[in-house]
């Protein structure tokens, strides 16, 4: 269900953008998904096909780009990509950190006709 709401707001944005440039058809949507977001691209595709019916985005190709997780050490501010089972800071070994990227879904660009 998570993906349904996300896909709906993504589609709304796409249609809004397409309308601005007076597009007749949306050809392709380039999306960026963070590895940590838990979003399943096949679910998004499934909902998109369903939701985009009767819109100019119907039949558009969805292209997904995955962004890796990047975190910032809350102790020394070091930015790093954590290893699968080792999330400690490579420079100070602190284990407190915040996720900088990897949690997002956004539209990178759309291609219209
Ligand atoms: Zn650190």
Short mmCIF file of N, CA, C and O and ligand atoms in Angstrom, two decimals:
data_model
loop_
_atom_site.label_atom_id
_atom_site.label_comp_id
_atom_site.label_asym_id
_atom_site.label_seq_id
_atom_site.Cartn_x
_atom_site.Cartn_y
_atom_site.Cartn_z
N UNK A 1 0.82 -1.21 0.00
CA UNK A 1 0.00 0.00 0.00
C UNK A 1 0.85 1.26 0.00
O UNK A 1 0.48 2.29 -0.52
N UNK A 2 1.99 1.13 0.59
CA UNK A 2 2.99 2.18 0.64
C UNK A 2 3.26 2.73 -0.77
O UNK A 2 3.19 3.93 -1.01
N UNK A 3 3.50 1.82 -1.68
CA UNK A 3 3.83 2.20 -3.06
C UNK A 3 2.68 2.87 -3.79
O UNK A 3 2.89 3.67 -4.67
N UNK A 4 1.45 2.51 -3.43
CA UNK A 4 0.29 3.10 -4.10
C UNK A 4 0.25 4.62 -3.88
O UNK A 4 0.11 5.39 -4.82
N UNK A 5 0.40 5.04 -2.64
CA UNK A 5 0.39 6.47 -2.31
C UNK A 5 1.57 7.19 -2.96
O UNK A 5 1.43 8.30 -3.49
N UNK A 6 2.72 6.56 -2.94
CA UNK A 6 3.92 7.15 -3.53
C UNK A 6 3.76 7.30 -5.04
O UNK A 6 4.08 8.34 -5.61
N UNK A 7 3.23 6.25 -5.66
CA UNK A 7 3.04 6.29 -7.11
C UNK A 7 2.03 7.36 -7.50
O UNK A 7 2.22 8.08 -8.48
N UNK A 8 0.99 7.49 -6.70
CA UNK A 8 -0.02 8.52 -6.98
C UNK A 8 0.58 9.92 -6.92
O UNK A 8 0.36 10.72 -7.82
N UNK A 9 1.38 10.20 -5.90
CA UNK A 9 1.94 11.55 -5.81
C UNK A 9 3.00 11.77 -6.88
O UNK A 9 3.16 12.88 -7.38
N UNK A 10 3.71 10.71 -7.25
CA UNK A 10 4.69 10.81 -8.33
C UNK A 10 3.98 11.13 -9.64
O UNK A 10 4.38 12.01 -10.39
N UNK A 11 2.88 10.44 -9.90
CA UNK A 11 2.11 10.66 -11.12
C UNK A 11 1.53 12.09 -11.16
O UNK A 11 1.58 12.75 -12.20
N UNK A 12 1.03 12.54 -10.03
CA UNK A 12 0.49 13.91 -9.96
C UNK A 12 1.55 14.93 -10.36
O UNK A 12 1.27 15.86 -11.11
N UNK A 13 2.75 14.74 -9.84
CA UNK A 13 3.86 15.65 -10.15
C UNK A 13 4.21 15.61 -11.63
O UNK A 13 4.45 16.64 -12.26
N UNK A 14 4.27 14.40 -12.17
CA UNK A 14 4.60 14.21 -13.58
C UNK A 14 3.58 14.92 -14.47
O UNK A 14 3.93 15.65 -15.39
N UNK A 15 2.31 14.74 -14.15
CA UNK A 15 1.24 15.35 -14.96
C UNK A 15 1.27 16.87 -14.86
O UNK A 15 1.04 17.58 -15.84
N UNK A 16 1.59 17.34 -13.67
CA UNK A 16 1.71 18.77 -13.44
C UNK A 16 2.83 19.37 -14.30
O UNK A 16 2.67 20.39 -14.95
N UNK A 17 3.98 18.68 -14.29
CA UNK A 17 5.13 19.11 -15.09
C UNK A 17 4.81 19.06 -16.58
O UNK A 17 5.14 19.97 -17.34
N UNK A 18 4.16 17.97 -16.99
CA UNK A 18 3.84 17.77 -18.40
C UNK A 18 2.88 18.85 -18.89
O UNK A 18 2.98 19.35 -20.00
N UNK A 19 1.97 19.24 -18.02
CA UNK A 19 1.00 20.26 -18.36
C UNK A 19 1.68 21.62 -18.55
O UNK A 19 1.34 22.39 -19.44
N UNK A 20 2.64 21.89 -17.69
CA UNK A 20 3.39 23.14 -17.76
C UNK A 20 4.06 23.35 -19.11
O UNK A 20 4.13 24.45 -19.62
N UNK A 21 4.61 22.25 -19.66
CA UNK A 21 5.29 22.37 -20.95
C UNK A 21 4.35 22.02 -22.11
O UNK A 21 4.78 21.85 -23.24
N UNK A 22 3.06 21.89 -21.80
CA UNK A 22 2.03 21.57 -22.78
C UNK A 22 2.36 20.30 -23.58
O UNK A 22 2.24 20.27 -24.81
N UNK A 23 2.77 19.28 -22.86
CA UNK A 23 3.10 18.01 -23.51
C UNK A 23 1.84 17.26 -23.90
O UNK A 23 0.79 17.42 -23.28
N UNK A 24 1.97 16.48 -24.96
CA UNK A 24 0.83 15.67 -25.38
C UNK A 24 0.92 14.26 -24.83
O UNK A 24 -0.05 13.55 -24.71
N UNK A 25 2.15 13.87 -24.55
CA UNK A 25 2.36 12.53 -24.05
C UNK A 25 3.63 12.46 -23.22
O UNK A 25 4.60 13.11 -23.55
N UNK A 26 3.58 11.68 -22.15
CA UNK A 26 4.78 11.46 -21.35
C UNK A 26 5.42 10.17 -21.85
O UNK A 26 4.78 9.12 -21.88
N UNK A 27 6.67 10.28 -22.30
CA UNK A 27 7.35 9.12 -22.88
C UNK A 27 8.08 8.30 -21.83
O UNK A 27 8.07 7.08 -21.86
N UNK A 28 8.76 9.02 -20.95
CA UNK A 28 9.63 8.32 -20.01
C UNK A 28 9.75 9.12 -18.72
O UNK A 28 9.79 10.34 -18.74
N UNK A 29 9.82 8.41 -17.62
CA UNK A 29 9.99 9.05 -16.32
C UNK A 29 11.23 8.45 -15.66
O UNK A 29 11.31 7.24 -15.48
N UNK A 30 12.19 9.30 -15.37
CA UNK A 30 13.41 8.84 -14.71
C UNK A 30 13.30 9.07 -13.21
O UNK A 30 13.22 10.20 -12.75
N UNK A 31 13.30 7.98 -12.48
CA UNK A 31 13.12 8.05 -11.03
C UNK A 31 14.38 7.64 -10.30
O UNK A 31 15.14 6.81 -10.78
N UNK A 32 14.54 8.23 -9.15
CA UNK A 32 15.65 7.85 -8.28
C UNK A 32 15.07 7.26 -6.99
O UNK A 32 14.23 7.89 -6.36
N UNK A 33 15.51 6.07 -6.67
CA UNK A 33 15.03 5.41 -5.45
C UNK A 33 16.22 5.12 -4.55
O UNK A 33 17.21 4.54 -4.98
N UNK A 34 16.11 5.51 -3.31
CA UNK A 34 17.16 5.21 -2.35
C UNK A 34 17.10 3.75 -1.94
O UNK A 34 16.02 3.19 -1.81
N UNK A 35 18.26 3.16 -1.72
CA UNK A 35 18.32 1.75 -1.33
C UNK A 35 17.62 1.48 0.00
O UNK A 35 17.18 0.38 0.27
N UNK A 36 17.54 2.50 0.82
CA UNK A 36 16.95 2.34 2.14
C UNK A 36 15.45 2.60 2.17
O UNK A 36 14.80 2.43 3.18
N UNK A 37 14.90 3.08 1.07
CA UNK A 37 13.50 3.52 1.07
C UNK A 37 12.53 2.35 1.17
O UNK A 37 11.39 2.52 1.56
N UNK A 38 12.98 1.15 0.81
CA UNK A 38 12.12 -0.02 0.87
C UNK A 38 11.08 -0.06 -0.24
O UNK A 38 10.18 -0.87 -0.23
N UNK A 39 11.23 0.84 -1.21
CA UNK A 39 10.27 0.89 -2.32
C UNK A 39 10.63 -0.18 -3.35
O UNK A 39 11.77 -0.29 -3.78
N UNK A 40 9.63 -0.95 -3.73
CA UNK A 40 9.84 -2.01 -4.71
C UNK A 40 9.45 -1.49 -6.09
O UNK A 40 8.31 -1.11 -6.31
N UNK A 41 10.43 -1.45 -6.99
CA UNK A 41 10.15 -0.83 -8.30
C UNK A 41 9.05 -1.54 -9.10
O UNK A 41 8.28 -0.90 -9.78
N UNK A 42 8.95 -2.86 -8.97
CA UNK A 42 7.90 -3.56 -9.72
C UNK A 42 6.51 -3.19 -9.20
O UNK A 42 5.55 -3.18 -9.95
N UNK A 43 6.42 -2.88 -7.92
CA UNK A 43 5.14 -2.42 -7.34
C UNK A 43 4.77 -1.06 -7.91
O UNK A 43 3.62 -0.81 -8.25
N UNK A 44 5.77 -0.18 -7.99
CA UNK A 44 5.54 1.15 -8.53
C UNK A 44 5.07 1.04 -9.98
O UNK A 44 4.11 1.68 -10.39
N UNK A 45 5.70 0.16 -10.73
CA UNK A 45 5.32 -0.05 -12.13
C UNK A 45 3.87 -0.55 -12.24
O UNK A 45 3.11 -0.09 -13.09
N UNK A 46 3.55 -1.47 -11.38
CA UNK A 46 2.21 -2.05 -11.37
C UNK A 46 1.15 -0.98 -11.08
O UNK A 46 0.18 -0.84 -11.82
N UNK A 47 1.37 -0.20 -10.04
CA UNK A 47 0.41 0.85 -9.67
C UNK A 47 0.38 1.96 -10.71
O UNK A 47 -0.67 2.53 -10.98
N UNK A 48 1.55 2.24 -11.28
CA UNK A 48 1.61 3.30 -12.28
C UNK A 48 0.74 2.97 -13.49
O UNK A 48 0.00 3.81 -13.99
N UNK A 49 0.82 1.73 -13.91
CA UNK A 49 0.04 1.30 -15.07
C UNK A 49 -1.44 1.48 -14.79
O UNK A 49 -2.20 1.94 -15.63
N UNK A 50 -1.84 1.14 -13.59
CA UNK A 50 -3.22 1.23 -13.15
C UNK A 50 -3.66 2.70 -13.00
O UNK A 50 -4.71 3.10 -13.50
N UNK A 51 -2.84 3.50 -12.35
CA UNK A 51 -3.21 4.88 -12.05
C UNK A 51 -3.13 5.81 -13.26
O UNK A 51 -3.84 6.81 -13.33
N UNK A 52 -2.24 5.49 -14.19
CA UNK A 52 -2.03 6.40 -15.31
C UNK A 52 -3.04 6.22 -16.45
O UNK A 52 -3.01 6.93 -17.44
N UNK A 53 -3.91 5.23 -16.30
CA UNK A 53 -4.96 5.03 -17.32
C UNK A 53 -5.72 6.34 -17.50
O UNK A 53 -6.03 7.03 -16.55
N UNK A 54 -6.02 6.65 -18.76
CA UNK A 54 -6.75 7.87 -19.10
C UNK A 54 -5.99 9.16 -18.80
O UNK A 54 -6.58 10.23 -18.69
N UNK A 55 -4.69 9.06 -18.62
CA UNK A 55 -3.87 10.27 -18.50
C UNK A 55 -2.84 10.23 -19.64
O UNK A 55 -2.65 9.18 -20.27
N UNK A 56 -2.18 11.36 -19.86
CA UNK A 56 -1.18 11.40 -20.94
C UNK A 56 0.10 10.65 -20.56
O UNK A 56 0.99 10.49 -21.36
N UNK A 57 0.16 10.19 -19.32
CA UNK A 57 1.34 9.43 -18.88
C UNK A 57 1.16 7.94 -19.10
O UNK A 57 2.07 7.15 -18.84
N UNK A 58 0.00 7.56 -19.60
CA UNK A 58 -0.24 6.14 -19.83
C UNK A 58 0.76 5.58 -20.85
O UNK A 58 0.96 6.15 -21.91
N UNK A 59 1.39 4.48 -20.50
CA UNK A 59 2.34 3.83 -21.39
C UNK A 59 3.76 4.37 -21.28
O UNK A 59 4.65 3.93 -21.99
N UNK A 60 3.96 5.34 -20.39
CA UNK A 60 5.31 5.88 -20.21
C UNK A 60 6.24 4.82 -19.62
O UNK A 60 5.81 3.96 -18.85
N UNK A 61 7.49 4.91 -20.01
CA UNK A 61 8.48 3.98 -19.47
C UNK A 61 9.01 4.52 -18.15
O UNK A 61 9.35 5.70 -18.05
N UNK A 62 9.08 3.67 -17.17
CA UNK A 62 9.65 4.08 -15.88
C UNK A 62 11.08 3.58 -15.81
O UNK A 62 11.35 2.40 -16.00
N UNK A 63 11.98 4.50 -15.54
CA UNK A 63 13.38 4.10 -15.40
C UNK A 63 13.81 4.35 -13.96
O UNK A 63 13.62 5.45 -13.43
N UNK A 64 14.35 3.33 -13.34
CA UNK A 64 14.72 3.46 -11.93
C UNK A 64 16.23 3.49 -11.75
O UNK A 64 16.95 2.69 -12.32
N UNK A 65 16.66 4.43 -10.96
CA UNK A 65 18.07 4.50 -10.63
C UNK A 65 18.16 4.37 -9.11
O UNK A 65 17.47 5.07 -8.39
N UNK A 66 18.99 3.46 -8.64
CA UNK A 66 19.11 3.27 -7.20
C UNK A 66 20.28 4.10 -6.66
O UNK A 66 21.35 4.12 -7.24
N UNK A 67 20.02 4.80 -5.57
CA UNK A 67 21.11 5.53 -4.94
C UNK A 67 21.55 4.76 -3.69
O UNK A 67 20.72 4.28 -2.93
N UNK A 68 22.84 4.64 -3.49
CA UNK A 68 23.32 3.92 -2.31
C UNK A 68 23.09 4.72 -1.04
O UNK A 68 22.87 5.92 -1.07
N UNK A 69 23.18 4.01 0.07
CA UNK A 69 23.01 4.66 1.37
C UNK A 69 24.28 5.44 1.69
O UNK A 69 25.39 4.94 1.52
N UNK A 70 24.08 6.65 2.14
CA UNK A 70 25.23 7.42 2.60
C UNK A 70 24.86 7.99 3.97
O UNK A 70 23.75 8.46 4.17
N UNK A 71 25.76 7.87 4.90
CA UNK A 71 25.46 8.35 6.25
C UNK A 71 26.52 9.35 6.72
O UNK A 71 27.63 9.40 6.18
N UNK A 72 26.15 10.12 7.73
CA UNK A 72 27.09 11.08 8.30
C UNK A 72 27.27 10.73 9.78
O UNK A 72 26.30 10.56 10.51
N UNK A 73 28.51 10.64 10.18
CA UNK A 73 28.82 10.34 11.57
C UNK A 73 28.37 11.52 12.44
O UNK A 73 28.70 12.67 12.14
N UNK A 74 27.63 11.22 13.50
CA UNK A 74 27.14 12.31 14.34
C UNK A 74 28.22 12.82 15.29
O UNK A 74 28.06 13.84 15.95
N UNK A 75 29.33 12.10 15.33
CA UNK A 75 30.41 12.50 16.22
C UNK A 75 31.41 13.41 15.52
O UNK A 75 31.71 14.51 15.97
N UNK A 76 31.93 12.97 14.36
CA UNK A 76 32.97 13.76 13.69
C UNK A 76 32.51 14.35 12.35
O UNK A 76 33.25 15.09 11.71
N UNK A 77 31.29 13.99 11.90
CA UNK A 77 30.77 14.58 10.68
C UNK A 77 31.24 13.93 9.39
O UNK A 77 30.92 14.39 8.30
N UNK A 78 32.00 12.85 9.51
CA UNK A 78 32.50 12.13 8.33
C UNK A 78 31.35 11.53 7.52
O UNK A 78 30.45 10.91 8.08
N UNK A 79 31.38 11.73 6.20
CA UNK A 79 30.39 11.12 5.32
C UNK A 79 30.95 9.81 4.80
O UNK A 79 32.10 9.75 4.37
N UNK A 80 30.17 8.76 4.86
CA UNK A 80 30.64 7.49 4.32
C UNK A 80 29.49 6.57 3.93
O UNK A 80 28.35 6.77 4.33
N UNK A 81 29.82 5.57 3.11
CA UNK A 81 28.85 4.56 2.70
C UNK A 81 29.07 3.35 3.60
O UNK A 81 30.15 2.75 3.60
N UNK A 82 28.10 3.03 4.43
CA UNK A 82 28.32 1.93 5.39
C UNK A 82 28.38 0.56 4.73
O UNK A 82 27.75 0.33 3.71
N UNK A 83 29.15 -0.32 5.31
CA UNK A 83 29.18 -1.71 4.85
C UNK A 83 27.94 -2.39 5.40
O UNK A 83 27.32 -1.91 6.35
N UNK A 84 27.63 -3.54 4.84
CA UNK A 84 26.38 -4.20 5.18
C UNK A 84 26.18 -4.42 6.69
O UNK A 84 25.12 -4.16 7.23
N UNK A 85 27.19 -4.93 7.36
CA UNK A 85 27.01 -5.22 8.78
C UNK A 85 27.85 -4.34 9.69
O UNK A 85 27.90 -4.54 10.89
N UNK A 86 28.52 -3.40 9.10
CA UNK A 86 29.38 -2.56 9.90
C UNK A 86 29.05 -1.09 9.65
O UNK A 86 29.42 -0.52 8.64
N UNK A 87 28.31 -0.52 10.57
CA UNK A 87 27.88 0.85 10.40
C UNK A 87 28.67 1.81 11.27
O UNK A 87 28.22 2.92 11.55
N UNK A 88 29.85 1.40 11.70
CA UNK A 88 30.62 2.33 12.53
C UNK A 88 31.46 3.25 11.65
O UNK A 88 31.87 2.90 10.55
N UNK A 89 31.73 4.43 12.15
CA UNK A 89 32.45 5.45 11.40
C UNK A 89 33.87 5.00 11.10
O UNK A 89 34.58 4.55 12.00
N UNK A 90 34.32 5.10 9.84
CA UNK A 90 35.68 4.66 9.50
C UNK A 90 36.77 5.54 10.11
O UNK A 90 37.91 5.10 10.26
N UNK A 91 36.43 6.77 10.50
CA UNK A 91 37.50 7.60 11.05
C UNK A 91 37.52 7.68 12.58
O UNK A 91 38.57 7.85 13.18
N UNK A 92 36.36 7.53 13.23
CA UNK A 92 36.39 7.60 14.70
C UNK A 92 35.71 6.42 15.38
O UNK A 92 35.63 6.36 16.61
N UNK A 93 35.19 5.46 14.58
CA UNK A 93 34.55 4.24 15.10
C UNK A 93 33.27 4.49 15.91
O UNK A 93 32.75 3.59 16.55
N UNK A 94 32.78 5.70 15.86
CA UNK A 94 31.53 6.00 16.55
C UNK A 94 30.39 5.30 15.80
O UNK A 94 30.46 5.10 14.60
N UNK A 95 29.34 4.92 16.52
CA UNK A 95 28.26 4.22 15.82
C UNK A 95 26.97 5.05 15.71
O UNK A 95 25.96 4.57 15.24
N UNK A 96 27.02 6.31 16.13
CA UNK A 96 25.86 7.18 15.98
C UNK A 96 25.94 7.91 14.65
O UNK A 96 26.97 8.48 14.32
N UNK A 97 24.87 7.86 13.88
CA UNK A 97 24.93 8.52 12.57
C UNK A 97 23.53 8.81 12.05
O UNK A 97 22.54 8.27 12.53
N UNK A 98 23.49 9.67 11.06
CA UNK A 98 22.22 9.95 10.41
C UNK A 98 22.33 9.60 8.93
O UNK A 98 23.40 9.73 8.34
N UNK A 99 21.20 9.19 8.37
CA UNK A 99 21.19 8.83 6.96
C UNK A 99 21.07 10.10 6.12
O UNK A 99 20.19 10.93 6.36
N UNK A 100 21.98 10.28 5.20
CA UNK A 100 21.98 11.48 4.36
C UNK A 100 21.22 11.22 3.06
O UNK A 100 20.34 11.97 2.67
N UNK A 101 21.56 10.14 2.39
CA UNK A 101 20.82 9.74 1.19
C UNK A 101 20.51 8.25 1.27
O UNK A 101 21.11 7.54 2.05
N UNK A 102 19.59 7.82 0.46
CA UNK A 102 19.26 6.40 0.44
C UNK A 102 17.83 6.16 0.89
O UNK A 102 17.33 5.06 0.88
N UNK A 103 17.15 7.24 1.30
CA UNK A 103 15.83 7.10 1.88
C UNK A 103 14.77 7.75 1.00
O UNK A 103 13.63 7.90 1.41
N UNK A 104 15.15 8.11 -0.21
CA UNK A 104 14.28 8.97 -0.98
C UNK A 104 13.68 8.30 -2.23
O UNK A 104 14.15 7.28 -2.68
N UNK A 105 12.67 8.95 -2.73
CA UNK A 105 12.21 8.64 -4.08
C UNK A 105 11.91 9.98 -4.70
O UNK A 105 11.18 10.78 -4.13
N UNK A 106 12.54 10.26 -5.79
CA UNK A 106 12.19 11.50 -6.46
C UNK A 106 12.30 11.36 -7.97
O UNK A 106 12.90 10.42 -8.47
N UNK A 107 11.70 12.31 -8.66
CA UNK A 107 11.72 12.29 -10.12
C UNK A 107 12.94 13.07 -10.56
O UNK A 107 13.09 14.25 -10.23
N UNK A 108 13.80 12.42 -11.28
CA UNK A 108 15.01 13.09 -11.76
C UNK A 108 14.66 13.93 -12.99
O UNK A 108 15.04 15.08 -13.09
N UNK A 109 13.93 13.33 -13.89
CA UNK A 109 13.50 14.06 -15.08
C UNK A 109 12.36 13.30 -15.77
O UNK A 109 12.16 12.12 -15.50
N UNK A 110 11.65 14.01 -16.63
CA UNK A 110 10.65 13.33 -17.46
C UNK A 110 10.89 13.69 -18.91
O UNK A 110 11.44 14.75 -19.22
N UNK A 111 10.54 12.77 -19.78
CA UNK A 111 10.67 13.02 -21.22
C UNK A 111 9.28 13.04 -21.82
O UNK A 111 8.51 12.11 -21.63
N UNK A 112 8.98 14.13 -22.49
CA UNK A 112 7.63 14.28 -23.04
C UNK A 112 7.66 14.50 -24.55
O UNK A 112 8.72 14.73 -25.14
N UNK A 113 6.49 14.43 -25.13
CA UNK A 113 6.40 14.65 -26.57
C UNK A 113 5.49 15.83 -26.83
O UNK A 113 4.49 16.00 -26.11
ZN1 LIG B 1 33.12 9.70 13.09
#
